[in-house]
PDB file of C-alpha atoms and ligand atoms in Angstrom:
ATOM      1  CA  MET A  14      91.767  94.395  93.232  1.00 96.00           C
ATOM      2  CA  ILE A  15      95.528  94.162  92.930  1.00 98.00           C
ATOM      3  CA  ARG A  16      97.761  92.951  95.718  1.00 98.00           C
ATOM      4  CA  VAL A  17     101.528  92.951  95.406  1.00 98.00           C
ATOM      5  CA  GLU A  18     103.295  90.969  98.102  1.00 98.00           C
ATOM      6  CA  ASN A  19     106.949  91.354  98.983  1.00 98.00           C
ATOM      7  CA  LEU A  20     108.003  91.901  95.401  1.00 98.00           C
ATOM      8  CA  HIS A  21     111.644  91.927  94.395  1.00 98.00           C
ATOM      9  CA  ARG A  22     113.121  92.688  91.000  1.00 98.00           C
ATOM     10  CA  HIS A  23     116.881  92.666  90.800  1.00 97.00           C
ATOM     11  CA  PHE A  24     119.080  93.644  87.864  1.00 97.00           C
ATOM     12  CA  GLY A  25     122.315  91.823  88.591  1.00 94.00           C
ATOM     13  CA  GLY A  26     123.197  92.943  92.110  1.00 93.00           C
ATOM     14  CA  PHE A  27     120.972  96.010  91.927  1.00 96.00           C
ATOM     15  CA  HIS A  28     117.628  95.818  93.740  1.00 97.00           C
ATOM     16  CA  ALA A  29     115.361  98.063  91.655  1.00 97.00           C
ATOM     17  CA  VAL A  30     112.305  96.765  93.542  1.00 98.00           C
ATOM     18  CA  ASP A  31     113.332  95.614  96.980  1.00 97.00           C
ATOM     19  CA  GLY A  32     110.494  93.926  98.816  1.00 97.00           C
ATOM     20  CA  ALA A  33     107.571  96.180  97.899  1.00 97.00           C
ATOM     21  CA  SER A  34     104.021  95.357  99.018  1.00 98.00           C
ATOM     22  CA  ILE A  35     101.108  97.424  97.767  1.00 97.00           C
ATOM     23  CA  GLU A  36      97.355  97.134  97.473  1.00 97.00           C
ATOM     24  CA  ILE A  37      95.195  98.807  94.870  1.00 98.00           C
ATOM     25  CA  GLU A  38      91.591  98.866  95.960  1.00 98.00           C
ATOM     26  CA  THR A  39      88.758  98.364  93.510  1.00 98.00           C
ATOM     27  CA  GLY A  40      87.393 101.693  92.361  1.00 97.00           C
ATOM     28  CA  SER A  41      90.359 103.730  93.560  1.00 98.00           C
ATOM     29  CA  ILE A  42      92.653 106.071  91.702  1.00 98.00           C
ATOM     30  CA  THR A  43      95.844 105.147  93.506  1.00 98.00           C
ATOM     31  CA  GLY A  44      98.868 107.385  93.055  1.00 97.00           C
ATOM     32  CA  LEU A  45     102.413 106.038  92.961  1.00 97.00           C
ATOM     33  CA  ILE A  46     105.093 108.626  93.532  1.00 95.00           C
ATOM     34  CA  GLY A  47     108.742 108.704  94.492  1.00 94.00           C
ATOM     35  CA  PRO A  48     112.069 110.139  93.388  1.00 93.00           C
ATOM     36  CA  ASN A  49     113.637 109.180  90.059  1.00 92.00           C
ATOM     37  CA  GLY A  50     114.953 105.640  90.134  1.00 94.00           C
ATOM     38  CA  ALA A  51     112.683 104.631  93.036  1.00 96.00           C
ATOM     39  CA  GLY A  52     111.543 101.540  91.125  1.00 97.00           C
ATOM     40  CA  LYS A  53     108.045 102.715  90.148  1.00 97.00           C
ATOM     41  CA  SER A  54     108.210 101.802  86.456  1.00 96.00           C
ATOM     42  CA  THR A  55     109.929  98.531  87.279  1.00 97.00           C
ATOM     43  CA  LEU A  56     107.113  97.687  89.686  1.00 97.00           C
ATOM     44  CA  PHE A  57     104.579  98.475  86.936  1.00 95.00           C
ATOM     45  CA  ASN A  58     106.519  96.340  84.478  1.00 94.00           C
ATOM     46  CA  VAL A  59     106.417  93.387  86.832  1.00 96.00           C
ATOM     47  CA  ILE A  60     102.709  93.787  87.592  1.00 96.00           C
ATOM     48  CA  ALA A  61     101.910  94.154  83.888  1.00 93.00           C
ATOM     49  CA  GLY A  62     103.884  91.060  82.912  1.00 93.00           C
ATOM     50  CA  VAL A  63     106.577  92.934  80.997  1.00 92.00           C
ATOM     51  CA  LEU A  64     109.296  91.804  83.411  1.00 95.00           C
ATOM     52  CA  PRO A  65     109.292  88.655  85.545  1.00 95.00           C
ATOM     53  CA  PRO A  66     109.820  89.284  89.249  1.00 97.00           C
ATOM     54  CA  THR A  67     112.893  87.963  91.017  1.00 97.00           C
ATOM     55  CA  SER A  68     110.525  86.943  93.810  1.00 97.00           C
ATOM     56  CA  GLY A  69     107.182  87.890  95.273  1.00 98.00           C
ATOM     57  CA  ARG A  70     103.562  87.604  94.259  1.00 97.00           C
ATOM     58  CA  VAL A  71     100.937  89.617  92.410  1.00 98.00           C
ATOM     59  CA  THR A  72      97.240  88.774  92.682  1.00 98.00           C
ATOM     60  CA  MET A  73      94.207  90.223  90.937  1.00 98.00           C
ATOM     61  CA  ASP A  74      90.889  89.712  92.730  1.00 97.00           C
ATOM     62  CA  GLY A  75      92.573  86.930  94.674  1.00 96.00           C
ATOM     63  CA  GLU A  76      93.897  85.116  91.622  1.00 97.00           C
ATOM     64  CA  ASP A  77      97.650  84.674  91.271  1.00 98.00           C
ATOM     65  CA  ILE A  78      98.740  86.573  88.151  1.00 97.00           C
ATOM     66  CA  THR A  79     102.466  86.681  88.891  1.00 97.00           C
ATOM     67  CA  GLY A  80     104.491  86.568  85.704  1.00 92.00           C
ATOM     68  CA  LEU A  81     101.521  86.212  83.348  1.00 94.00           C
ATOM     69  CA  PRO A  82     102.308  87.682  79.917  1.00 91.00           C
ATOM     70  CA  PRO A  83     100.762  91.041  78.991  1.00 88.00           C
ATOM     71  CA  HIS A  84      98.197  89.598  76.561  1.00 85.00           C
ATOM     72  CA  ASP A  85      96.783  87.280  79.242  1.00 90.00           C
ATOM     73  CA  LEU A  86      96.526  90.217  81.618  1.00 92.00           C
ATOM     74  CA  PHE A  87      94.936  92.274  78.850  1.00 88.00           C
ATOM     75  CA  HIS A  88      92.148  89.690  78.612  1.00 88.00           C
ATOM     76  CA  LYS A  89      91.655  89.931  82.361  1.00 92.00           C
ATOM     77  CA  GLY A  90      91.225  93.676  81.992  1.00 92.00           C
ATOM     78  CA  LEU A  91      94.647  94.723  83.313  1.00 95.00           C
ATOM     79  CA  LEU A  92      96.223  97.322  81.028  1.00 91.00           C
ATOM     80  CA  ARG A  93      99.183  99.618  81.204  1.00 86.00           C
ATOM     81  CA  THR A  94     100.480 102.593  79.306  1.00 79.00           C
ATOM     82  CA  PHE A  95     104.167 103.364  78.898  1.00 67.00           C
ATOM     83  CA  GLN A  96     106.257 106.238  80.182  1.00 60.00           C
ATOM     84  CA  ILE A  97     107.124 106.858  76.515  1.00 61.00           C
ATOM     85  CA  ALA A  98     104.063 106.739  74.256  1.00 61.00           C
ATOM     86  CA  HIS A  99     104.010 103.894  71.710  1.00 71.00           C
ATOM     87  CA  GLU A 100     101.954 104.961  68.744  1.00 76.00           C
ATOM     88  CA  PHE A 101     101.890 103.713  65.155  1.00 80.00           C
ATOM     89  CA  SER A 102     103.051 106.988  63.702  1.00 85.00           C
ATOM     90  CA  SER A 103     102.088 106.466  60.074  1.00 89.00           C
ATOM     91  CA  MET A 104      98.557 105.371  60.908  1.00 91.00           C
ATOM     92  CA  THR A 105      95.751 107.742  61.756  1.00 94.00           C
ATOM     93  CA  VAL A 106      94.564 108.278  65.284  1.00 95.00           C
ATOM     94  CA  ARG A 107      91.377 106.337  64.560  1.00 95.00           C
ATOM     95  CA  GLU A 108      93.343 103.447  63.049  1.00 92.00           C
ATOM     96  CA  ASN A 109      95.615 103.370  66.077  1.00 91.00           C
ATOM     97  CA  LEU A 110      92.597 102.819  68.285  1.00 92.00           C
ATOM     98  CA  MET A 111      91.151 100.234  65.931  1.00 90.00           C
ATOM     99  CA  MET A 112      94.334  98.175  66.315  1.00 83.00           C
ATOM    100  CA  VAL A 113      93.689  97.509  69.965  1.00 73.00           C
ATOM    101  CA  PRO A 114      90.986  94.881  70.446  1.00 65.00           C
ATOM    102  CA  SER A 115      92.257  91.382  69.789  1.00 55.00           C
ATOM    103  CA  GLY A 116      90.282  88.389  68.610  1.00 49.00           C
ATOM    104  CA  GLN A 117      88.774  90.074  65.565  1.00 47.00           C
ATOM    105  CA  SER A 118      87.863  87.817  62.688  1.00 48.00           C
ATOM    106  CA  GLY A 119      90.124  89.837  60.418  1.00 48.00           C
ATOM    107  CA  GLU A 120      93.153  88.437  62.228  1.00 53.00           C
ATOM    108  CA  ALA A 121      92.772  85.064  60.554  1.00 55.00           C
ATOM    109  CA  LEU A 122      93.266  84.868  56.823  1.00 55.00           C
ATOM    110  CA  TRP A 123      90.603  82.253  56.183  1.00 58.00           C
ATOM    111  CA  HIS A 124      88.088  84.471  57.892  1.00 57.00           C
ATOM    112  CA  ALA A 125      89.142  87.295  55.643  1.00 58.00           C
ATOM    113  CA  TRP A 126      88.366  85.062  52.716  1.00 61.00           C
ATOM    114  CA  PHE A 127      85.085  83.507  53.834  1.00 62.00           C
ATOM    115  CA  ALA A 128      83.502  86.148  55.926  1.00 65.00           C
ATOM    116  CA  ARG A 129      84.172  89.484  54.325  1.00 71.00           C
ATOM    117  CA  ARG A 130      80.821  90.879  55.267  1.00 73.00           C
ATOM    118  CA  ARG A 131      81.265  90.080  58.891  1.00 73.00           C
ATOM    119  CA  ILE A 132      84.653  91.764  58.852  1.00 75.00           C
ATOM    120  CA  ALA A 133      83.233  94.856  57.237  1.00 80.00           C
ATOM    121  CA  ALA A 134      80.605  95.010  59.973  1.00 80.00           C
ATOM    122  CA  GLU A 135      83.235  94.526  62.672  1.00 81.00           C
ATOM    123  CA  GLU A 136      85.371  97.256  61.197  1.00 86.00           C
ATOM    124  CA  ARG A 137      82.466  99.639  61.153  1.00 89.00           C
ATOM    125  CA  ALA A 138      81.723  98.814  64.776  1.00 89.00           C
ATOM    126  CA  LEU A 139      85.382  99.315  65.699  1.00 91.00           C
ATOM    127  CA  ALA A 140      85.562 102.627  63.873  1.00 94.00           C
ATOM    128  CA  ALA A 141      82.397 103.764  65.645  1.00 95.00           C
ATOM    129  CA  LYS A 142      83.862 102.703  68.976  1.00 94.00           C
ATOM    130  CA  ALA A 143      87.091 104.565  68.176  1.00 95.00           C
ATOM    131  CA  ASP A 144      85.134 107.706  67.347  1.00 96.00           C
ATOM    132  CA  GLU A 145      83.211 107.412  70.602  1.00 95.00           C
ATOM    133  CA  VAL A 146      86.498 107.136  72.511  1.00 94.00           C
ATOM    134  CA  LEU A 147      87.944 110.165  70.703  1.00 95.00           C
ATOM    135  CA  GLU A 148      84.866 112.174  71.535  1.00 94.00           C
ATOM    136  CA  PHE A 149      85.103 111.170  75.190  1.00 92.00           C
ATOM    137  CA  LEU A 150      88.708 112.390  75.210  1.00 91.00           C
ATOM    138  CA  THR A 151      87.751 115.582  73.348  1.00 90.00           C
ATOM    139  CA  ILE A 152      90.143 114.841  70.469  1.00 92.00           C
ATOM    140  CA  ASP A 153      87.591 113.731  67.879  1.00 94.00           C
ATOM    141  CA  HIS A 154      88.881 116.464  65.554  1.00 96.00           C
ATOM    142  CA  LEU A 155      92.155 114.492  65.338  1.00 96.00           C
ATOM    143  CA  ALA A 156      90.597 111.213  64.157  1.00 96.00           C
ATOM    144  CA  ASP A 157      92.112 111.376  60.672  1.00 97.00           C
ATOM    145  CA  GLU A 158      95.433 112.894  61.725  1.00 96.00           C
ATOM    146  CA  LYS A 159      98.539 110.708  61.472  1.00 95.00           C
ATOM    147  CA  ALA A 160      99.427 109.700  65.022  1.00 93.00           C
ATOM    148  CA  GLY A 161     103.045 110.712  64.403  1.00 93.00           C
ATOM    149  CA  ASN A 162     101.917 114.325  64.050  1.00 94.00           C
ATOM    150  CA  LEU A 163     100.326 114.512  67.499  1.00 92.00           C
ATOM    151  CA  SER A 164     101.872 116.536  70.308  1.00 89.00           C
ATOM    152  CA  GLY A 165     103.329 114.672  73.272  1.00 86.00           C
ATOM    153  CA  GLY A 166     100.196 115.337  75.291  1.00 86.00           C
ATOM    154  CA  GLN A 167      97.876 114.199  72.544  1.00 89.00           C
ATOM    155  CA  LYS A 168      99.866 110.968  72.265  1.00 89.00           C
ATOM    156  CA  LYS A 169      99.318 110.433  75.969  1.00 87.00           C
ATOM    157  CA  LEU A 170      95.592 110.900  75.438  1.00 89.00           C
ATOM    158  CA  LEU A 171      95.732 108.370  72.631  1.00 91.00           C
ATOM    159  CA  GLU A 172      97.416 105.921  75.024  1.00 88.00           C
ATOM    160  CA  LEU A 173      94.584 106.458  77.461  1.00 90.00           C
ATOM    161  CA  GLY A 174      92.139 106.021  74.581  1.00 91.00           C
ATOM    162  CA  ARG A 175      93.574 102.595  73.857  1.00 89.00           C
ATOM    163  CA  THR A 176      92.556 101.406  77.294  1.00 88.00           C
ATOM    164  CA  MET A 177      88.985 102.422  76.436  1.00 90.00           C
ATOM    165  CA  MET A 178      88.744 100.216  73.366  1.00 89.00           C
ATOM    166  CA  VAL A 179      88.414  97.160  75.593  1.00 84.00           C
ATOM    167  CA  ASP A 180      86.676  96.494  78.880  1.00 79.00           C
ATOM    168  CA  ALA A 181      89.493  97.500  81.144  1.00 90.00           C
ATOM    169  CA  LYS A 182      89.185  96.927  84.872  1.00 95.00           C
ATOM    170  CA  VAL A 183      92.460  98.266  86.134  1.00 96.00           C
ATOM    171  CA  VAL A 184      94.739 100.598  84.228  1.00 95.00           C
ATOM    172  CA  PHE A 185      98.338 101.455  85.082  1.00 95.00           C
ATOM    173  CA  LEU A 186      99.417 104.858  83.809  1.00 92.00           C
ATOM    174  CA  ASP A 187     103.133 105.607  83.808  1.00 91.00           C
ATOM    175  CA  GLU A 188     103.757 109.365  83.793  1.00 90.00           C
ATOM    176  CA  VAL A 189     100.746 110.192  81.736  1.00 83.00           C
ATOM    177  CA  GLY A 190     101.450 113.870  82.394  1.00 81.00           C
ATOM    178  CA  ALA A 191     105.148 113.992  81.502  1.00 82.00           C
ATOM    179  CA  GLY A 192     105.869 116.718  78.986  1.00 81.00           C
ATOM    180  CA  VAL A 193     102.205 117.594  78.712  1.00 85.00           C
ATOM    181  CA  ASN A 194     100.960 121.186  78.844  1.00 87.00           C
ATOM    182  CA  ARG A 195      98.600 122.250  81.625  1.00 88.00           C
ATOM    183  CA  THR A 196      95.471 122.289  79.472  1.00 88.00           C
ATOM    184  CA  LEU A 197      96.013 118.798  78.124  1.00 88.00           C
ATOM    185  CA  LEU A 198      97.010 117.583  81.574  1.00 90.00           C
ATOM    186  CA  ASN A 199      93.630 118.771  82.838  1.00 91.00           C
ATOM    187  CA  THR A 200      91.927 116.980  79.962  1.00 90.00           C
ATOM    188  CA  ILE A 201      93.793 113.802  80.852  1.00 91.00           C
ATOM    189  CA  GLY A 202      92.907 114.239  84.525  1.00 94.00           C
ATOM    190  CA  ASP A 203      89.232 114.766  83.700  1.00 93.00           C
ATOM    191  CA  ALA A 204      89.189 111.694  81.467  1.00 92.00           C
ATOM    192  CA  ILE A 205      90.702 109.593  84.261  1.00 95.00           C
ATOM    193  CA  VAL A 206      88.133 110.817  86.780  1.00 96.00           C
ATOM    194  CA  ARG A 207      85.245 110.210  84.380  1.00 94.00           C
ATOM    195  CA  LEU A 208      86.484 106.722  83.475  1.00 94.00           C
ATOM    196  CA  ASN A 209      86.737 105.994  87.175  1.00 96.00           C
ATOM    197  CA  ARG A 210      83.283 107.313  88.075  1.00 96.00           C
ATOM    198  CA  GLU A 211      81.286 106.464  84.982  1.00 93.00           C
ATOM    199  CA  ARG A 212      82.898 103.227  83.864  1.00 91.00           C
ATOM    200  CA  GLY A 213      84.261 101.884  87.098  1.00 94.00           C
ATOM    201  CA  TYR A 214      87.911 101.829  86.055  1.00 96.00           C
ATOM    202  CA  THR A 215      90.433 101.348  88.822  1.00 97.00           C
ATOM    203  CA  PHE A 216      93.652 103.285  88.220  1.00 97.00           C
ATOM    204  CA  CYS A 217      97.194 103.245  89.462  1.00 97.00           C
ATOM    205  CA  VAL A 218      98.966 106.388  88.353  1.00 96.00           C
ATOM    206  CA  ILE A 219     102.683 107.185  88.417  1.00 95.00           C
ATOM    207  CA  GLU A 220     103.214 110.913  88.180  1.00 92.00           C
ATOM    208  CA  HIS A 221     105.731 113.534  89.282  1.00 90.00           C
ATOM    209  CA  ASP A 222     103.256 116.428  89.132  1.00 90.00           C
ATOM    210  CA  MET A 223     102.054 116.710  92.720  1.00 89.00           C
ATOM    211  CA  ASP A 224      99.129 118.944  91.811  1.00 90.00           C
ATOM    212  CA  PHE A 225      97.850 116.271  89.512  1.00 93.00           C
ATOM    213  CA  ILE A 226      98.395 113.552  92.120  1.00 94.00           C
ATOM    214  CA  GLY A 227      96.778 115.620  94.860  1.00 94.00           C
ATOM    215  CA  ARG A 228      93.723 116.357  92.764  1.00 94.00           C
ATOM    216  CA  LEU A 229      93.141 112.833  91.503  1.00 96.00           C
ATOM    217  CA  CYS A 230      94.599 110.252  93.806  1.00 97.00           C
ATOM    218  CA  ASP A 231      93.519 108.645  97.028  1.00 95.00           C
ATOM    219  CA  PRO A 232      95.477 106.936  98.383  1.00 97.00           C
ATOM    220  CA  VAL A 233      99.005 107.869  97.395  1.00 97.00           C
ATOM    221  CA  ILE A 234     101.816 105.345  97.769  1.00 97.00           C
ATOM    222  CA  VAL A 235     105.387 106.577  98.028  1.00 96.00           C
ATOM    223  CA  MET A 236     108.328 104.485  96.881  1.00 96.00           C
ATOM    224  CA  ALA A 237     112.013 105.144  97.428  1.00 94.00           C
ATOM    225  CA  GLU A 238     114.938 102.864  96.704  1.00 94.00           C
ATOM    226  CA  GLY A 239     112.735  99.965  95.736  1.00 97.00           C
ATOM    227  CA  LYS A 240     110.671 100.022  98.919  1.00 96.00           C
ATOM    228  CA  VAL A 241     107.311 101.427  99.935  1.00 97.00           C
ATOM    229  CA  LEU A 242     107.942 104.354 102.220  1.00 94.00           C
ATOM    230  CA  ALA A 243     104.431 105.564 103.001  1.00 94.00           C
ATOM    231  CA  ARG A 244     100.800 105.329 102.025  1.00 96.00           C
ATOM    232  CA  GLY A 245      97.993 107.747 102.756  1.00 96.00           C
ATOM    233  CA  LYS A 246      96.069 110.781 101.598  1.00 96.00           C
ATOM    234  CA  ALA A 247      98.070 113.171  99.422  1.00 94.00           C
ATOM    235  CA  ASP A 248      98.095 115.907 102.096  1.00 92.00           C
ATOM    236  CA  GLU A 249      99.345 113.575 104.817  1.00 93.00           C
ATOM    237  CA  ILE A 250     101.944 112.095 102.530  1.00 92.00           C
ATOM    238  CA  MET A 251     103.411 115.502 101.823  1.00 88.00           C
ATOM    239  CA  GLN A 252     103.817 116.197 105.539  1.00 89.00           C
ATOM    240  CA  ASN A 253     105.490 112.845 106.119  1.00 89.00           C
ATOM    241  CA  GLU A 254     109.092 113.295 107.307  1.00 88.00           C
ATOM    242  CA  ALA A 255     110.408 110.142 105.669  1.00 88.00           C
ATOM    243  CA  VAL A 256     108.858 111.167 102.366  1.00 88.00           C
ATOM    244  CA  ILE A 257     110.272 114.687 102.482  1.00 88.00           C
ATOM    245  CA  GLU A 258     113.637 113.200 103.384  1.00 87.00           C
ATOM    246  CA  ALA A 259     113.536 110.834 100.411  1.00 86.00           C
ATOM    247  CA  TYR A 260     112.776 113.694  98.033  1.00 83.00           C
ATOM    248  CA  LEU A 261     115.338 115.999  99.642  1.00 79.00           C
ATOM    249  CA  GLY A 262     117.917 113.324  99.166  1.00 74.00           C
ATOM    250  CA  THR A 263     117.484 113.572  95.431  1.00 58.00           C
ATOM    251  CA  GLY A 264     116.953 117.314  95.302  1.00 54.00           C
ATOM    252  CA  LEU A 265     113.289 117.167  94.420  1.00 51.00           C
ATOM    253  CA  LYS A 266     112.107 119.222  97.370  1.00 48.00           C
ATOM    254  CA  ASN A 267     111.092 122.094  95.126  1.00 52.00           C
ATOM    255  CA  LYS A 268     109.126 119.864  92.831  1.00 55.00           C
ATOM    256  CA  MET A 269     107.059 118.706  95.808  1.00 56.00           C
ATOM    257  CA  LYS A 270     106.554 122.189  97.171  1.00 52.00           C
ATOM    258  CA  ALA A 271     105.713 123.662  93.818  1.00 55.00           C
ATOM    259  CA  GLY A 272     103.063 121.042  93.384  1.00 56.00           C
ATOM    260  CA  HIS A 273     101.324 121.646  96.658  1.00 50.00           C
ATOM    261  CA  ALA A 274     101.866 125.213  97.745  1.00 40.00           C
TER     262      ALA A 274
HETATM  263  N1  ATP B 516     116.536  96.845  82.584  1.00 78.69           N
HETATM  264  C1  ATP B 516     117.258  97.398  83.562  1.00 78.69           C
HETATM  265  N2  ATP B 516     118.537  97.013  83.778  1.00 78.69           N
HETATM  266  C2  ATP B 516     119.247  97.562  84.784  1.00 78.69           C
HETATM  267  N3  ATP B 516     118.789  98.503  85.628  1.00 78.69           N
HETATM  268  C3  ATP B 516     117.527  98.919  85.461  1.00 78.69           C
HETATM  269  C4  ATP B 516     116.699  98.392  84.420  1.00 78.69           C
HETATM  270  N4  ATP B 516     115.476  99.006  84.513  1.00 78.69           N
HETATM  271  C5  ATP B 516     115.569  99.855  85.529  1.00 78.69           C
HETATM  272  N5  ATP B 516     116.782  99.806  86.097  1.00 78.69           N
HETATM  273  C6  ATP B 516     117.230 100.601  87.251  1.00 78.69           C
HETATM  274  O1  ATP B 516     116.326 100.398  88.305  1.00 78.69           O
HETATM  275  C7  ATP B 516     116.104 101.607  89.020  1.00 78.69           C
HETATM  276  C8  ATP B 516     114.633 101.886  89.066  1.00 78.69           C
HETATM  277  O2  ATP B 516     114.202 102.277  87.776  1.00 78.69           O
HETATM  278  P1  ATP B 516     112.705 102.645  87.451  1.00 78.69           P
HETATM  279  O3  ATP B 516     112.642 102.981  86.024  1.00 78.69           O
HETATM  280  O4  ATP B 516     111.807 101.591  87.956  1.00 78.69           O
HETATM  281  O5  ATP B 516     112.523 103.960  88.347  1.00 78.69           O
HETATM  282  P2  ATP B 516     111.325 105.003  88.387  1.00 78.69           P
HETATM  283  O6  ATP B 516     110.898 105.089  89.804  1.00 78.69           O
HETATM  284  O7  ATP B 516     110.301 104.650  87.376  1.00 78.69           O
HETATM  285  O8  ATP B 516     112.074 106.353  87.989  1.00 78.69           O
HETATM  286  P3  ATP B 516     111.570 107.614  87.108  1.00 78.69           P
HETATM  287  O9  ATP B 516     110.734 108.431  88.035  1.00 78.69           O
HETATM  288  O10 ATP B 516     112.840 108.290  86.749  1.00 78.69           O
HETATM  289  O11 ATP B 516     110.814 107.088  85.926  1.00 78.69           O
HETATM  290  C9  ATP B 516     116.912 102.686  88.313  1.00 78.69           C
HETATM  291  O12 ATP B 516     118.109 102.883  89.033  1.00 78.69           O
HETATM  292  C10 ATP B 516     117.179 102.094  86.965  1.00 78.69           C
HETATM  293  O13 ATP B 516     118.394 102.558  86.437  1.00 78.69           O
HETATM  294 MG1   MG B 517     109.615 105.525  85.661  1.00 78.69          MG
END
């Protein structure tokens, strides 16, 4: 579905992404791991149109999407979530979800004037959709809570919920498990698996929790210093000498072991 070819993203003289090529197959939950500073988020940012690449190419189903802005990619069904959740804190959880779909009549003032009834109907449909999403994510009890009051993990679920308000094809999740307790992490993992199986979402998931990666992802791609180091099944990846070396180099050996003992 997504093919990244020889991608570079430099910041001044620093090569954050240094000739990375990856493929994300349709229907997969692909894991992207690697030590801190490996270039994972930068790679996501380039794919998702947040940052232009220095060079290289990104295609989606064969179509060149390199450098397209996020809203164009959104309409093609390519969505991303951020390493730090971006919620509208003073709005309720339901309202946060209702903000997502674009192209509603309510966006144009003249529509608001001439077509109030249609807008009311659209809003009801959106609210119903939001409630359905919240139920799917098992946080329907939080619908009327201000998003700013959610825990870190609940905010991550809300981010995932946003991708369900539209017909997403491929979703990029950046550290969806960071700072999330085990129970919520399982909820997030279950939601990802169900979205993949029941709704055909393709995922690419950055995560440091190796348990989570091992349970969800096939294949797993490992990045280090801006380059792709390895790709394979989670078990194989964790036996791979070059991968262990890369993690050892940054003192993350224990993190890897803890995740897959
Ligand atoms: N806007 C920027 N300007 C300069 N350097 C940057 C910028 N964004 C990222 N970098 C650098 O690029 C490198 C890769 O960063 P990136 O955030 O992609 O790593 P990561 O693999 O996502 O790490 P982590 O696991 O810690 O989130 C880091 O050394 C970072 O400091
Ligand atoms: Mg990152």
